[in-house]
PDB file of C-alpha atoms in Angstrom:
ATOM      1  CA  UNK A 822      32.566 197.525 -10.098  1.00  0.00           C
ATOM      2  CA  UNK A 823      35.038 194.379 -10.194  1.00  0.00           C
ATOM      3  CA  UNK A 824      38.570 195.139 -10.220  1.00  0.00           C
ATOM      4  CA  UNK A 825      39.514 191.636 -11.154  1.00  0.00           C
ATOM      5  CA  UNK A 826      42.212 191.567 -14.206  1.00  0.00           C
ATOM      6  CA  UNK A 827      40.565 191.867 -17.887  1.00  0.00           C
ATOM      7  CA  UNK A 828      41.429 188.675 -19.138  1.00  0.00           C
ATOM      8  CA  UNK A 829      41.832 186.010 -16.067  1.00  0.00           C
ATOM      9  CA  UNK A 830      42.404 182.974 -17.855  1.00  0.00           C
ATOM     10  CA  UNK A 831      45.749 184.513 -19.536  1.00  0.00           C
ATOM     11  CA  UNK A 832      46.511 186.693 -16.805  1.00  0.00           C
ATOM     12  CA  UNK A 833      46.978 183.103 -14.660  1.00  0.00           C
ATOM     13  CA  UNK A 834      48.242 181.023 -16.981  1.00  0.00           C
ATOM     14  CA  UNK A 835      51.336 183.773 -17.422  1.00  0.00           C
ATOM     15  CA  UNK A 836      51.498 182.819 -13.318  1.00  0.00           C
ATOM     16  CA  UNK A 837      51.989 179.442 -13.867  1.00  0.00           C
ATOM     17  CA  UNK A 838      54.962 178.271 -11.565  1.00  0.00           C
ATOM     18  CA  UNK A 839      58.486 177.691 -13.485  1.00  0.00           C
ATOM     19  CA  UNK A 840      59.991 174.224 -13.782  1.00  0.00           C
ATOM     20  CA  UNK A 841      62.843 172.253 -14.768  1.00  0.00           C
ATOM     21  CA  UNK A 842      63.531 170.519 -18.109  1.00  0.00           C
ATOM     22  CA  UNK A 843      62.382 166.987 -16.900  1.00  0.00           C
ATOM     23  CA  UNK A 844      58.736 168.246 -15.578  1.00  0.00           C
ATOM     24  CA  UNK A 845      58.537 170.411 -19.200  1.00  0.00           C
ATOM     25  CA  UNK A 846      59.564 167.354 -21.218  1.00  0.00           C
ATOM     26  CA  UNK A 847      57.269 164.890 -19.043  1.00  0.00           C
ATOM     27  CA  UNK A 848      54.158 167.745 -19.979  1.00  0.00           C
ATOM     28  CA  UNK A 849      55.020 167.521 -23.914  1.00  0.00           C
ATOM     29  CA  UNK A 850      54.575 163.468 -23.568  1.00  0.00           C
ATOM     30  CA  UNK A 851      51.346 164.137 -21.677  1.00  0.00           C
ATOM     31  CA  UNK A 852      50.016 166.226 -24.605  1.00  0.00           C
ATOM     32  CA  UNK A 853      51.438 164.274 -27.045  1.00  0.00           C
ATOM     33  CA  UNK A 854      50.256 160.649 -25.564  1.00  0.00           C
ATOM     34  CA  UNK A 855      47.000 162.133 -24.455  1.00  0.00           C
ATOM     35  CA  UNK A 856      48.038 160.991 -20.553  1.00  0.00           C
ATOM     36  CA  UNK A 857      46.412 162.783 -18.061  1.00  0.00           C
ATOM     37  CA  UNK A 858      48.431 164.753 -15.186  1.00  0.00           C
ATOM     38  CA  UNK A 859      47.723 167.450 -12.567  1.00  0.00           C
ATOM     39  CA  UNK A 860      49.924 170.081 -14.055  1.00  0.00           C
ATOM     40  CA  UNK A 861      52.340 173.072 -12.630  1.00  0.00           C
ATOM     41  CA  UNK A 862      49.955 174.532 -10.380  1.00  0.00           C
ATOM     42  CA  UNK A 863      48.487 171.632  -8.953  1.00  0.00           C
ATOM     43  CA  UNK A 864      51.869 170.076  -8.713  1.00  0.00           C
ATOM     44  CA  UNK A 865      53.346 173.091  -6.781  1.00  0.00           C
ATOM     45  CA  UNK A 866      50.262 173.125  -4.768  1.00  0.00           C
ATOM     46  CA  UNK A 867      50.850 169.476  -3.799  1.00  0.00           C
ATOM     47  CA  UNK A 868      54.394 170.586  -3.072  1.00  0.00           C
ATOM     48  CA  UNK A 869      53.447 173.197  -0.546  1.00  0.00           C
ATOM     49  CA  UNK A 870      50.959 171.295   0.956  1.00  0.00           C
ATOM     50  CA  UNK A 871      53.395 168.432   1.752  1.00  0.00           C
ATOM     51  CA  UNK A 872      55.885 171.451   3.043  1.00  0.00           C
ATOM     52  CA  UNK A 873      53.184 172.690   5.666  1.00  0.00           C
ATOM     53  CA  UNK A 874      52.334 169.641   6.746  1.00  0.00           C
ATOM     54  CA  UNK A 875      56.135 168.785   7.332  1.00  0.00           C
ATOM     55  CA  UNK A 876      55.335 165.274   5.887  1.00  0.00           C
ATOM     56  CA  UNK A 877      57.214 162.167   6.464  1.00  0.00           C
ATOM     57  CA  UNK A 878      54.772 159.867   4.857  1.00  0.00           C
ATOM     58  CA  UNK A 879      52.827 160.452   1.752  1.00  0.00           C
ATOM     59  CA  UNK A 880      50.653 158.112   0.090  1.00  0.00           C
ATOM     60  CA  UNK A 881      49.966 158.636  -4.085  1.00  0.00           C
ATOM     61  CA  UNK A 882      47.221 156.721  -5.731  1.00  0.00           C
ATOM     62  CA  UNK A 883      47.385 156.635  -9.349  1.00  0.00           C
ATOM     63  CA  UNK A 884      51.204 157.464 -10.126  1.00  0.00           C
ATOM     64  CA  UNK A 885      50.623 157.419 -14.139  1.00  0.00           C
ATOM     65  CA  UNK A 886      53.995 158.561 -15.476  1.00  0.00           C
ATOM     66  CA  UNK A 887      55.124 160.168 -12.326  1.00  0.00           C
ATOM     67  CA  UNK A 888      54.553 163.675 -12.881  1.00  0.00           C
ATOM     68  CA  UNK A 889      52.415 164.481  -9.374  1.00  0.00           C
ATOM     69  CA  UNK A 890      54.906 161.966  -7.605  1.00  0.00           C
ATOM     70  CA  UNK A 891      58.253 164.265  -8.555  1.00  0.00           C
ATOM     71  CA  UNK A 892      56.684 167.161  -6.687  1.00  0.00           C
ATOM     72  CA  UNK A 893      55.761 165.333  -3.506  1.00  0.00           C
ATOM     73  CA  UNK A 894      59.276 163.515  -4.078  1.00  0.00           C
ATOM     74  CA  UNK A 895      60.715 167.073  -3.880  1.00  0.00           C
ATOM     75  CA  UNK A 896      58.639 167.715  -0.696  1.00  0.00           C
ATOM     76  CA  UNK A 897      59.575 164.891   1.098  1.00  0.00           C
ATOM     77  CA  UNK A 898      63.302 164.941  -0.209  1.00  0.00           C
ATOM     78  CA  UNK A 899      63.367 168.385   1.753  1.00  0.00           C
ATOM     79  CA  UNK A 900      61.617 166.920   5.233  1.00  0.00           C
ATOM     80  CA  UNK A 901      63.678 163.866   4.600  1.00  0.00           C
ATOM     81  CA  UNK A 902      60.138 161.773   4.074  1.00  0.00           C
ATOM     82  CA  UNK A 903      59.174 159.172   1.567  1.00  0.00           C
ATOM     83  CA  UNK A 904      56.128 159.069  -0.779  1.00  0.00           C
ATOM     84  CA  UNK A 905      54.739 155.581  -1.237  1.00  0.00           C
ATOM     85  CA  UNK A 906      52.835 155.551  -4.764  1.00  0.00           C
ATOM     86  CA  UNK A 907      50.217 153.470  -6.322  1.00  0.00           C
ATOM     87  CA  UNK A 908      49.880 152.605 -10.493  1.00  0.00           C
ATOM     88  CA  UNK A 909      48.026 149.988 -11.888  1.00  0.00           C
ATOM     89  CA  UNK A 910      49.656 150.042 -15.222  1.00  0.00           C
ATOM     90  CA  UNK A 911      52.724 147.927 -14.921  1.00  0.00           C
ATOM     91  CA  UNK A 912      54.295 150.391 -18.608  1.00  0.00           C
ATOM     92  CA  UNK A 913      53.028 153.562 -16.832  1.00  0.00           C
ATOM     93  CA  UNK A 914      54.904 152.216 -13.356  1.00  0.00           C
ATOM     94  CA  UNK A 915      57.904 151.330 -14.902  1.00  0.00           C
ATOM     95  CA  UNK A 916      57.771 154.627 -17.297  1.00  0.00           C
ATOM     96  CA  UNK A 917      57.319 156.514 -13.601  1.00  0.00           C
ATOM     97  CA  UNK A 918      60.218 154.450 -11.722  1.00  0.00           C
ATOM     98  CA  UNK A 919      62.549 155.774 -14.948  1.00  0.00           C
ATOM     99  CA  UNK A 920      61.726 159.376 -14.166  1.00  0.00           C
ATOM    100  CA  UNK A 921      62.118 158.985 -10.781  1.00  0.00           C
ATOM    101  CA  UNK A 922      65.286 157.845 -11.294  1.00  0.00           C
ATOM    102  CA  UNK A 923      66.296 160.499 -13.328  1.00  0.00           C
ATOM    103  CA  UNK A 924      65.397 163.268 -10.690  1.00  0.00           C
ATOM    104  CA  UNK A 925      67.129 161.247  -8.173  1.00  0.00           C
ATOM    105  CA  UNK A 926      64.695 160.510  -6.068  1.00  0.00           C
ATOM    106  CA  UNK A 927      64.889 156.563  -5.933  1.00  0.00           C
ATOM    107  CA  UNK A 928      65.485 156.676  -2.693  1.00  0.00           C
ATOM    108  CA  UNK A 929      62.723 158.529  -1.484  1.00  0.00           C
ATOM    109  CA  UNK A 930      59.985 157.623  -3.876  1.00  0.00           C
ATOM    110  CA  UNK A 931      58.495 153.617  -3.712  1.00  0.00           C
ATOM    111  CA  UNK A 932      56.310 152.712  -6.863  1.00  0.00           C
ATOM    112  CA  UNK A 933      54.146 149.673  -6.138  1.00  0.00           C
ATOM    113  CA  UNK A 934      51.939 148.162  -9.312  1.00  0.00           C
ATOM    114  CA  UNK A 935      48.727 147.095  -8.513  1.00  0.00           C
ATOM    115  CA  UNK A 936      45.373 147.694  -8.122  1.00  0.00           C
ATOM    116  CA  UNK A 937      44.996 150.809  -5.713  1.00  0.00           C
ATOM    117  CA  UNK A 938      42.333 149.369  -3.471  1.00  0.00           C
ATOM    118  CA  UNK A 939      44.037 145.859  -2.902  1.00  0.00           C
ATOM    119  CA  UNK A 940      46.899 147.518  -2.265  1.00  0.00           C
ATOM    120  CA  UNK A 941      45.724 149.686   0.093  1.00  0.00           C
ATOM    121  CA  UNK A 942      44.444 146.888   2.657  1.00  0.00           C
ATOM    122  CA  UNK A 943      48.494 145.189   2.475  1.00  0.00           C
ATOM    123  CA  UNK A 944      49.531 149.177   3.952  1.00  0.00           C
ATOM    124  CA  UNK A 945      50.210 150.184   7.032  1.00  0.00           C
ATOM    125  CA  UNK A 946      49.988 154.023   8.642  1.00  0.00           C
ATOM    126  CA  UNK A 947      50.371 156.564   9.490  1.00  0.00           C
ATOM    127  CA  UNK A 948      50.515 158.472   6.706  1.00  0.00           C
ATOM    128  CA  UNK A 949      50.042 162.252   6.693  1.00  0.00           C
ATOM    129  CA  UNK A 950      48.765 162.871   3.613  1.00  0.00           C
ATOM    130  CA  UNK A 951      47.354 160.877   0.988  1.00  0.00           C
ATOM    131  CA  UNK A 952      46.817 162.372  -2.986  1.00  0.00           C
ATOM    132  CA  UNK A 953      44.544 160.510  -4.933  1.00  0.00           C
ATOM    133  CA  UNK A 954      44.572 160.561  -8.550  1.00  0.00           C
ATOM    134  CA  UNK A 955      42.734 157.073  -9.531  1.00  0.00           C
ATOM    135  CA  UNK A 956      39.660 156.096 -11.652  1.00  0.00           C
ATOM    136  CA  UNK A 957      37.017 158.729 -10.093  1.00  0.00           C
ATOM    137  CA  UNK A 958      34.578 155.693  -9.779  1.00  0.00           C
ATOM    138  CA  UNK A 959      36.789 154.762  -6.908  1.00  0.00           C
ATOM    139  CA  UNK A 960      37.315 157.030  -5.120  1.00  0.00           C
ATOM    140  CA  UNK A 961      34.167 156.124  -2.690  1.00  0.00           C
ATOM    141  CA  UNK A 962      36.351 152.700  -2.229  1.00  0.00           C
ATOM    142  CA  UNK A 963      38.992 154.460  -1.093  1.00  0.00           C
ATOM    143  CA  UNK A 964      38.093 156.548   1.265  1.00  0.00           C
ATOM    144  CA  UNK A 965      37.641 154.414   3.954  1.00  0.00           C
ATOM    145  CA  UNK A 966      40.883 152.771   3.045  1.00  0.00           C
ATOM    146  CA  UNK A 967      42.492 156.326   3.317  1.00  0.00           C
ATOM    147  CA  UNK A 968      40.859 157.214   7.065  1.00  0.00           C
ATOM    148  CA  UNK A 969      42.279 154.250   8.670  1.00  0.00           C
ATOM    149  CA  UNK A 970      46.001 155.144   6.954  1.00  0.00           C
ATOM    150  CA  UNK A 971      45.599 158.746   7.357  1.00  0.00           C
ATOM    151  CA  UNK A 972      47.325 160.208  10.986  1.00  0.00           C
ATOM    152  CA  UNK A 973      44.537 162.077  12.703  1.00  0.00           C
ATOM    153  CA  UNK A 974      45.107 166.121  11.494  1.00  0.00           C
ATOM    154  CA  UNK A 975      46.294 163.815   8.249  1.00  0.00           C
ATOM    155  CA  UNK A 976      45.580 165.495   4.872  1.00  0.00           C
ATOM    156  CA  UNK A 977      43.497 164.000   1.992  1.00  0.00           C
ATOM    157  CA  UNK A 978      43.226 165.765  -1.651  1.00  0.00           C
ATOM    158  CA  UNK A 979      41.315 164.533  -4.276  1.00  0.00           C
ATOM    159  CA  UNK A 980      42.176 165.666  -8.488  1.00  0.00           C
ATOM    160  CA  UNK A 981      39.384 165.660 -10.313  1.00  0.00           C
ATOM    161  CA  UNK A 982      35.913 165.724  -8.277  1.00  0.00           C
ATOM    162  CA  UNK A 983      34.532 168.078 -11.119  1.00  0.00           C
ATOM    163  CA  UNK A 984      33.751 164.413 -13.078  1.00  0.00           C
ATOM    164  CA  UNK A 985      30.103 163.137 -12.779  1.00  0.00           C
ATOM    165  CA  UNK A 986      31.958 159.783 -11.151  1.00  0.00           C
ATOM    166  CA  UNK A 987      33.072 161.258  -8.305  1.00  0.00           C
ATOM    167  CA  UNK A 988      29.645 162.595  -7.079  1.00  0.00           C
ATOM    168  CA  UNK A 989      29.172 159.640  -4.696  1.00  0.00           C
ATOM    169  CA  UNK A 990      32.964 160.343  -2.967  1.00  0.00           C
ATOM    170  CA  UNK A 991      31.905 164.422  -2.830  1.00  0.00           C
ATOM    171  CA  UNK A 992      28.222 164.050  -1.451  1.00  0.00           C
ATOM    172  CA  UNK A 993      29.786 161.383   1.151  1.00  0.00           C
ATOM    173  CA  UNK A 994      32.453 163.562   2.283  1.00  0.00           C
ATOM    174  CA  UNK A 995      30.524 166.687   2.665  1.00  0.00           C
ATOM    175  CA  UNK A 996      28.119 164.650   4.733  1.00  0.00           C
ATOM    176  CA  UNK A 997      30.713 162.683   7.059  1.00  0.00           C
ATOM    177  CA  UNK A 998      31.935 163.329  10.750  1.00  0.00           C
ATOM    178  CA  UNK A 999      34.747 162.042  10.399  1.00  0.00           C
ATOM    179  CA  UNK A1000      36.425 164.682   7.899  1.00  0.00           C
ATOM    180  CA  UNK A1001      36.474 168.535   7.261  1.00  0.00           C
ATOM    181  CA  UNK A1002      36.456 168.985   3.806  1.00  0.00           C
ATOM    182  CA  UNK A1003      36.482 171.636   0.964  1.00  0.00           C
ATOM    183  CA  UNK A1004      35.756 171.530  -2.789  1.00  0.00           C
ATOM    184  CA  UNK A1005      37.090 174.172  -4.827  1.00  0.00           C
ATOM    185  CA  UNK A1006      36.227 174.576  -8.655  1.00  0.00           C
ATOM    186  CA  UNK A1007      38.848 176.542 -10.668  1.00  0.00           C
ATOM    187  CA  UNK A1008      40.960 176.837 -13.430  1.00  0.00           C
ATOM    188  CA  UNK A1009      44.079 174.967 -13.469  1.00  0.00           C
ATOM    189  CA  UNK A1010      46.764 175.857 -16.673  1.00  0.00           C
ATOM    190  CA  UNK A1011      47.560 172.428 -18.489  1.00  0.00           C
ATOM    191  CA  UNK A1012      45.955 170.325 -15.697  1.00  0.00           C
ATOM    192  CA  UNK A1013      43.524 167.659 -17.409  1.00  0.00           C
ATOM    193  CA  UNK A1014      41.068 169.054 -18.160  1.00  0.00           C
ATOM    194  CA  UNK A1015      41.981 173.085 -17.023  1.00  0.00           C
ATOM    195  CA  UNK A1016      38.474 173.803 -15.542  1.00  0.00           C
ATOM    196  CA  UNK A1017      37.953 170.796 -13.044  1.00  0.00           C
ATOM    197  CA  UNK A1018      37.526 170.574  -9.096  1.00  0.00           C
ATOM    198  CA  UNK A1019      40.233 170.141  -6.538  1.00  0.00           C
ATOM    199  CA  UNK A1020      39.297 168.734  -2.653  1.00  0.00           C
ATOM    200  CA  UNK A1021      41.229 169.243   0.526  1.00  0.00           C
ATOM    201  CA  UNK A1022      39.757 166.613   3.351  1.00  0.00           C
ATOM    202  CA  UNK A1023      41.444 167.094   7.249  1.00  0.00           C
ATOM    203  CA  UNK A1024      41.324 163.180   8.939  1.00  0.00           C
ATOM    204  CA  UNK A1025      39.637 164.397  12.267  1.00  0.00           C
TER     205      UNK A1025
END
């Protein structure tokens, strides 16, 4: 017999990680505005994944409001790093950049406006790790881009790869030599949407 809690979808979503006024107040406008964001428990994931990985260099693509680039900001603030982040949306990159500001991490978090695969080709690495958080469509156009910037042992994680338009970026990366990879389906309280897919890729 399973000894898992009765109710797991409340029992987790009482778990969800605390945070300050700023993140809380940046959720409301996500509900409210209907703008998608990765949530607490994505966000603190991203944080502790930056933490492990000791990062210096982080590269965001799709910044939207700035909600995923706070808690890499925080990461990087702590292993004195910077986060370089991508938004196409010159009002979402200039909403992001006044956040930003308002956590005080100016200094350690770069938004550049553009399209996230042009932009890409101007970069230069390493990075060690890269989040992206784009139109799922591309994400098969960025992965190459992401390799080459990507330190070898670099770390790659992908939101969303639960939508039908990220099939192409999945079945490729499963398939490829030059990653390890892992797709993990779960439920993720006030992520958009809450049930959705997650990937962790290691640059080998």
């Amino acid at each position: 017999m399973s000894n898992i809690v009765e109710n797991p979808t409340a029992y987790f979503r009482s778990l969800v990680p605390a945070r300050g006024e700023q993140l809380r107040a940046m959720e409301q406008e996500a509900l409210t505005e209907e703008i998608p964001i990765v949530g607490p428990v994505v966000g603190e994931l991203l944080y502790i994944l930056a933490r492990l990985l000791n990062a210096q260099r982080i590269l965001e693509l799709g910044t939207a409001t700035g909600y995923s680039s706070l808690y890499l900001g925080q990461a990087c603030a702590e292993t004195r790093g910077r986060v370089v982040t991508l938004e196409l949306d010159p009002e979402m990159a200039f909403k992001a950049r006044q956040y930003i500001e308002r956590a005080g991490l100016s200094a350690t978090i770069t938004v550049e406006t553009g399209e996230a695969i042009g932009l890409l080709a101007q970069l230069e690495g390493p990075f060690d790790m890269a989040f992206m958080d784009i139109e799922k469509v591309d994400y098969i156009r960025a992965l190459a881009p992401c390799h080459r910037l990507l330190r070898s042992g670099g770390l790659l994680v992908a939101d969303n790869v639960g939508f039908g338009d990220a099939d192409e970026f999945n079945q490729t990366l499963r398939a490829s030599t030059d990653w390890r990879s892992v797709s993990i389906f779960s439920f993720l309280p006030l992520h958009s949407p809450e049930h959705d897919g997650l990937c962790l890729a290691v640059r080998l």
